[in-house]
Short mmCIF file of C-alpha atoms in Angstrom, two decimals:
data_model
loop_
_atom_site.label_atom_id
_atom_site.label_comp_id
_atom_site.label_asym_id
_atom_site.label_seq_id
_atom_site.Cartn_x
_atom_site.Cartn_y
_atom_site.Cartn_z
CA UNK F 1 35.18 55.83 95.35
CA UNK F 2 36.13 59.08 94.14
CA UNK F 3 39.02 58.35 91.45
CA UNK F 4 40.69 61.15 93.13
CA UNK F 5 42.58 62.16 95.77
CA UNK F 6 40.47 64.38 98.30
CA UNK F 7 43.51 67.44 97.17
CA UNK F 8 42.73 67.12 93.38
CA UNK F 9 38.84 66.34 93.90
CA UNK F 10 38.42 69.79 95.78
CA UNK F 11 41.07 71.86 93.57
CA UNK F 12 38.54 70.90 90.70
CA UNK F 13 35.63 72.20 92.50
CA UNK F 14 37.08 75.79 93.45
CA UNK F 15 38.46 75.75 89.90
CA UNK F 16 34.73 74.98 89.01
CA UNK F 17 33.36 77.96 91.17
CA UNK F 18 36.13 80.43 90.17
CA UNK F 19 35.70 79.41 86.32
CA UNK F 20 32.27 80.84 86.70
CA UNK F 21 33.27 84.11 88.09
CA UNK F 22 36.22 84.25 85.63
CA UNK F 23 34.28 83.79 82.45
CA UNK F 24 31.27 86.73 83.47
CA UNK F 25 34.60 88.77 83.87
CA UNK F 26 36.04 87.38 80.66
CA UNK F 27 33.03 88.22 78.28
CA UNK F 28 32.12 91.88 79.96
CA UNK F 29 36.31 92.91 79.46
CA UNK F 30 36.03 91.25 75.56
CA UNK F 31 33.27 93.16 74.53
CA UNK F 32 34.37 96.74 76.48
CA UNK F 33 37.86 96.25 75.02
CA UNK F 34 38.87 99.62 72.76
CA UNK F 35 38.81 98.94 69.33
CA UNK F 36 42.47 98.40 67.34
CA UNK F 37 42.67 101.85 65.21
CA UNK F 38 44.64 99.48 62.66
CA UNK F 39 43.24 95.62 62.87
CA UNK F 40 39.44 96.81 63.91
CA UNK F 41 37.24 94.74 65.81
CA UNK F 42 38.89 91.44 64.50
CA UNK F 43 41.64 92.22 67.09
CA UNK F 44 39.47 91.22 70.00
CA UNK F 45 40.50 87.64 69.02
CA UNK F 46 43.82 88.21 70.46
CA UNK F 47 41.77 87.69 73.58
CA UNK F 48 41.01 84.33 73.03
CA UNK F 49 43.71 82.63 70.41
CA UNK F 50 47.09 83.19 72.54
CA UNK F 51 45.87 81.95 75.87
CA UNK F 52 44.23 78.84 74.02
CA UNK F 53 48.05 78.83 72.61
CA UNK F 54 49.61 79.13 76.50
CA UNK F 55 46.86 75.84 77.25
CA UNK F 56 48.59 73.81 74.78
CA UNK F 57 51.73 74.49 75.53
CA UNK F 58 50.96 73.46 79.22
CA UNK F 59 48.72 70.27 78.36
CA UNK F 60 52.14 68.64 76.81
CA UNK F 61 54.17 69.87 79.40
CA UNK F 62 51.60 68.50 81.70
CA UNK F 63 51.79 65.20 79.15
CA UNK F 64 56.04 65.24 78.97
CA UNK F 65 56.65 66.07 82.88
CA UNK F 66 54.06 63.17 84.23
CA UNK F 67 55.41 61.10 81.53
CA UNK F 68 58.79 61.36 82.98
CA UNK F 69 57.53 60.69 86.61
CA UNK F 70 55.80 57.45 85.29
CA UNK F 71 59.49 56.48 83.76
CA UNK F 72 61.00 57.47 87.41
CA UNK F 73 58.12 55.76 89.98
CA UNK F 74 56.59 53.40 87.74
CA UNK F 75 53.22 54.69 89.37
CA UNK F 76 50.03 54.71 87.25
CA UNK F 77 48.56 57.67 88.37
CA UNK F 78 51.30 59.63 86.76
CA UNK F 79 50.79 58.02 83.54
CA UNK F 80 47.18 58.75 83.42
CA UNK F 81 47.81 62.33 84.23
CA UNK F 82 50.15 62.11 81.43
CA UNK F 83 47.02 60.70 79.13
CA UNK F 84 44.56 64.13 80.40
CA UNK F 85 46.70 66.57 79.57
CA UNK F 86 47.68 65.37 75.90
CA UNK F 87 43.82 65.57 75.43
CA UNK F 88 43.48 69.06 76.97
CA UNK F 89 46.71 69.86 75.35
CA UNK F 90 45.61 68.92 71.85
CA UNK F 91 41.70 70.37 72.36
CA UNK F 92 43.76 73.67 73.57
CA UNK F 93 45.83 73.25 69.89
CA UNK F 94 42.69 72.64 67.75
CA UNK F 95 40.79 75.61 69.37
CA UNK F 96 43.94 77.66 68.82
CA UNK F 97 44.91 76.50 64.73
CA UNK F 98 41.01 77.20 64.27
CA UNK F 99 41.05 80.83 65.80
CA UNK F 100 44.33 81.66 64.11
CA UNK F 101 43.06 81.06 60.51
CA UNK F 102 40.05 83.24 61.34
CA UNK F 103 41.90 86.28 62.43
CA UNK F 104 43.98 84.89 59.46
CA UNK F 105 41.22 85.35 57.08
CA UNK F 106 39.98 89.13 58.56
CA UNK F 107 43.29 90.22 58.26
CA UNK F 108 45.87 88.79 55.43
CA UNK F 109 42.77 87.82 53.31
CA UNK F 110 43.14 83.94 53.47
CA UNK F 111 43.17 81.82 55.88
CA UNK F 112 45.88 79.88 55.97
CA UNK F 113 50.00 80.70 54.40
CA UNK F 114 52.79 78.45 55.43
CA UNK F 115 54.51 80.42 57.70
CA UNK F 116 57.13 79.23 59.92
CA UNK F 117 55.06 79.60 63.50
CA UNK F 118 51.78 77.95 61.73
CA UNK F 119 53.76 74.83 60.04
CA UNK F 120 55.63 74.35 63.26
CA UNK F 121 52.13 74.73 65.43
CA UNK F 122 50.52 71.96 62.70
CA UNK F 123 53.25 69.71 63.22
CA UNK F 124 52.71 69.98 66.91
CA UNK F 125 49.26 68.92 66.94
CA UNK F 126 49.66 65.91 64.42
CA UNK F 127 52.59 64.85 67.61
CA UNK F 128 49.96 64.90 70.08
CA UNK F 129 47.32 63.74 68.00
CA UNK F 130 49.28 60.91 67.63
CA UNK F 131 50.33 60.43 70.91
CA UNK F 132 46.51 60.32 71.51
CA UNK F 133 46.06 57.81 68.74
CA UNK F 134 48.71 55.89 70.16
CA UNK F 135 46.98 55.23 73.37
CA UNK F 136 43.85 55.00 72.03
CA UNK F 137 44.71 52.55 69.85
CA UNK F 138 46.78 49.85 72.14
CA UNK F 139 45.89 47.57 74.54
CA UNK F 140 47.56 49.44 77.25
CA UNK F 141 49.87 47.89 80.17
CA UNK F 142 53.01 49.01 81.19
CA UNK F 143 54.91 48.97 77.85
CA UNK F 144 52.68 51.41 75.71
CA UNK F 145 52.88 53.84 79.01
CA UNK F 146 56.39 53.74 78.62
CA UNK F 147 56.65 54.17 74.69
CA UNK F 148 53.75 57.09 75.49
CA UNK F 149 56.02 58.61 78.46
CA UNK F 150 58.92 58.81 76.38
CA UNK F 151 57.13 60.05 73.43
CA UNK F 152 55.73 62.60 75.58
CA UNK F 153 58.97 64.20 76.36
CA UNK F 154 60.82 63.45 73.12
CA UNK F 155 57.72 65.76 71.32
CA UNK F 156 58.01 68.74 74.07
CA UNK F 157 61.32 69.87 72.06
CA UNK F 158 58.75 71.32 69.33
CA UNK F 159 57.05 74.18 72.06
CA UNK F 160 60.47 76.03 72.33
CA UNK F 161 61.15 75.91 68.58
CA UNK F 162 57.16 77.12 68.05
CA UNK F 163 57.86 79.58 70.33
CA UNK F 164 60.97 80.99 69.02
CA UNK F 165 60.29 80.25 65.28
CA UNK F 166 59.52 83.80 64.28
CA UNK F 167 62.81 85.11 65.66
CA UNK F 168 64.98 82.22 64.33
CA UNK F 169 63.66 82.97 60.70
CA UNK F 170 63.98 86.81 61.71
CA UNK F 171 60.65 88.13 61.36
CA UNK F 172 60.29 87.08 57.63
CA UNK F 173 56.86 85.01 58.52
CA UNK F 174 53.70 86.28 58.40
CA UNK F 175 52.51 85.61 61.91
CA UNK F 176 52.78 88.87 64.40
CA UNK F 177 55.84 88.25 66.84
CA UNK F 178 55.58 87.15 70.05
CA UNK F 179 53.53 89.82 72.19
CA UNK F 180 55.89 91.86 74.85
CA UNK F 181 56.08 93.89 77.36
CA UNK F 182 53.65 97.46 76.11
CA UNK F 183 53.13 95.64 72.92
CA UNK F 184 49.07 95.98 73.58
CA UNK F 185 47.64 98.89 73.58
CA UNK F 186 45.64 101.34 76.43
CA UNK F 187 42.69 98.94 78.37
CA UNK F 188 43.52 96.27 76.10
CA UNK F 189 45.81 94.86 78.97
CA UNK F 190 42.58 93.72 81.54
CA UNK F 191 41.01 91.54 78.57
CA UNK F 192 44.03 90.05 77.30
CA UNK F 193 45.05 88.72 81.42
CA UNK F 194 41.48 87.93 82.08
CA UNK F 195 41.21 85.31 78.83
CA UNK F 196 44.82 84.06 80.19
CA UNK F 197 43.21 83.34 83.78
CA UNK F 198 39.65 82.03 82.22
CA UNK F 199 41.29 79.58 80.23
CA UNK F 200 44.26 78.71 82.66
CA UNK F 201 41.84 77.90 84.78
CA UNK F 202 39.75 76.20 82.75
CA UNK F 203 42.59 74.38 81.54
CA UNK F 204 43.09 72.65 85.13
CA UNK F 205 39.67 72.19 85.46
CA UNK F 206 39.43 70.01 82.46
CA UNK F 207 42.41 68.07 83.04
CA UNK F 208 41.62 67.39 86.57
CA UNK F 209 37.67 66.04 85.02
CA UNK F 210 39.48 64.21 82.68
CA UNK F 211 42.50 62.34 85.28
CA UNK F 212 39.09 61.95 87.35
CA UNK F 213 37.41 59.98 84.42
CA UNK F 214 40.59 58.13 83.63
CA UNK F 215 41.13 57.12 87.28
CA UNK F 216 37.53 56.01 87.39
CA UNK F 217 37.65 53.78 84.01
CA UNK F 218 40.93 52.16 85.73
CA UNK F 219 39.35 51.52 88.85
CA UNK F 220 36.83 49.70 87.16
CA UNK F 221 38.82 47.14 84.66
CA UNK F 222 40.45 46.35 87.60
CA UNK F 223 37.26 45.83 89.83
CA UNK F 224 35.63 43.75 86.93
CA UNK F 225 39.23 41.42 86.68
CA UNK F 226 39.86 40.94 90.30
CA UNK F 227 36.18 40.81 92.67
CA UNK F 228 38.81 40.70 95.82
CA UNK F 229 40.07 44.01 94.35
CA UNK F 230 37.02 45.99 96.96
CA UNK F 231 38.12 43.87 100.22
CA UNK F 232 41.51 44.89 99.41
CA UNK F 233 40.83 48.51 99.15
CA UNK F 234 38.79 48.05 102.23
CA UNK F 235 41.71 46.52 103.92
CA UNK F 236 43.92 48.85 102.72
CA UNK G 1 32.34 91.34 63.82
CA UNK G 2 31.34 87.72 62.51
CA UNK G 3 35.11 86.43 62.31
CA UNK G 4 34.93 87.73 66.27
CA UNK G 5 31.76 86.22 66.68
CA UNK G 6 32.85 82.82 65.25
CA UNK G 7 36.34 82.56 66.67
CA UNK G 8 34.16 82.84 70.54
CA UNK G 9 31.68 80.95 69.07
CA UNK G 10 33.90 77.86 68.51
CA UNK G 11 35.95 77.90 71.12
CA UNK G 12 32.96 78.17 74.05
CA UNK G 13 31.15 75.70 72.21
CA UNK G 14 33.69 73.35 71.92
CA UNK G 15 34.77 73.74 75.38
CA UNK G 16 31.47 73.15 76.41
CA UNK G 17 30.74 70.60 74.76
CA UNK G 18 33.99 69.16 76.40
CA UNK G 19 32.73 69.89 79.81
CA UNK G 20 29.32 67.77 79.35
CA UNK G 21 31.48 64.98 77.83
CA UNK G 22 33.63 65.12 80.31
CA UNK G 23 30.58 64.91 83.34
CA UNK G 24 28.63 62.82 81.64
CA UNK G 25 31.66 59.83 80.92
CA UNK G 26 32.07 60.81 85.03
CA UNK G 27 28.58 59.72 85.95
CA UNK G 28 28.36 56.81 83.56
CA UNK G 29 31.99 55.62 84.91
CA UNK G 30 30.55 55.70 88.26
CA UNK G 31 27.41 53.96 87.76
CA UNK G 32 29.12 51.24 86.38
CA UNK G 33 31.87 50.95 88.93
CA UNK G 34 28.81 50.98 91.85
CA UNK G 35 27.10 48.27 90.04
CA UNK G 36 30.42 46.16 89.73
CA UNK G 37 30.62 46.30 93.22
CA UNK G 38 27.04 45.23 93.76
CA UNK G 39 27.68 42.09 91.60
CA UNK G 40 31.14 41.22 93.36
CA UNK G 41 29.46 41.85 96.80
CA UNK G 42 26.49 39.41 95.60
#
């Protein structure tokens, strides 16, 4: 009576114990972190707004991949894996579009310019958000999981081109390229991998609680339509 | 310091406000489903 299988059940728990651990580790590096000589202490959001960028990337992959398994095994599982990590995915976007206009604001002096990266990064959380909307929206059933699934991987094609936006216009945006190998400074390295491990590990944490709830809620519609459903687990 | 402040603010708020959805939805979920099952079993 789980929702999930005994694997994913106990992955979320050690992701559970480890987030603790992680985020102690997180906060003590963020707030020891040298100062930027340039930026100042608005820098330490670097910390925070490019792994929340990594988590969204990974909740629609997450979305496109288990979207294409659903098209390939017709299994529901996949599909509802699909469904927790557009959520994540788009909760990881949000976070991210807020925390960029507030370094935004610090920084350039306003908190929003229509740069290529941020219009790009908009228009991938209004695909999501839709995608969300979508499913939120319909009855459900095997033909919305397949419009969702194919959605799903028709809206991926947008990460790559958010990625690469600022070289493709050349570096003419406002946004700070892409960070690189020695682009941080000295000790700034430890906080910077210790927000991408808190939050990639939060990440799966929240999309396993969230395939968990959606495994439950399906479990249930089909308990209340079919009262055999139980013996037949049983059985089975 | 307050843009800092806000930017960790927000984001550990809303995550945690995620997580207690998240739990809560959990143990509701399952409450219902074991009381389903009562009323099938009869």
């Amino acid at each position: 009576m789980n929702g999930l299988g005994p694997i994913a059940s106990r992955l979320r728990t050690v992701s559970g114990a480890l987030l603790g651990i992680l985020l102690v580790t997180y906060v003590y590096t963020v707030a020891n972190a040298p100062i930027d000589s340039v930026q100042g202490v608005i820098q330490k959001i670097l910390y925070v707004h490019p792994p929340l960028a990594y988590g969204a990337y990974l909740g629609f992959v997450v979305t496109a991949v288990c979207g294409g398994l659903y098209l390939w095994r017709a299994d529901e599982k996949w599909d509802r894996l699909a469904i927790a990590g557009a959520e994540v995915g788009v909760i990881f976007c949000t976070l991210m579009i807020v925390t960029g206009p507030i370094w935004a604001k610090g920084t350039w002096g306003k908190w929003w310019s229509w740069d290529p990266r941020l219009t790009v990064t908009l228009l991938l959380w209004f695909v999501y958000l839709a995608y969300l909307l979508l499913r939120s929206f319909s009855e459900g059933g095997a033909r919305t999981a397949r419009f969702a699934a194919v959605y799903g991987l028709v809206g991926i094609a947008l990460i790559p081109l958010n990625y690469f936006v600022i070289e493709i216009f050349g570096g003419r945006g406002m946004h700070p390229e892409n960070l690189e190998r020695g682009s941080l400074g000295e000790g700034m390295g430890l906080p910077f991998l210790m927000g991408n491990l808190t939050l990639f590990v939060a990440f799966w944490w929240f999309v396993l609680a969230r395939w968990e709830l959606e495994n439950l809620r399906a479990l249930g519609l089909a308990k209340r339509a079919d009262p055999m459903a139980r013996a037949r687990e049983e059985i089975a | 310091m307050s843009y800092v402040i806000a930017a960790y603010g927000i984001t550990g708020l809303t995550l945690g406000l995620y997580a207690f959805h998240l739990l809560r939805s959990r143990a509701r979920e399952r409450k219902t489903l074991v009381g389903t099952q009562e009323s099938n079993n009869g």
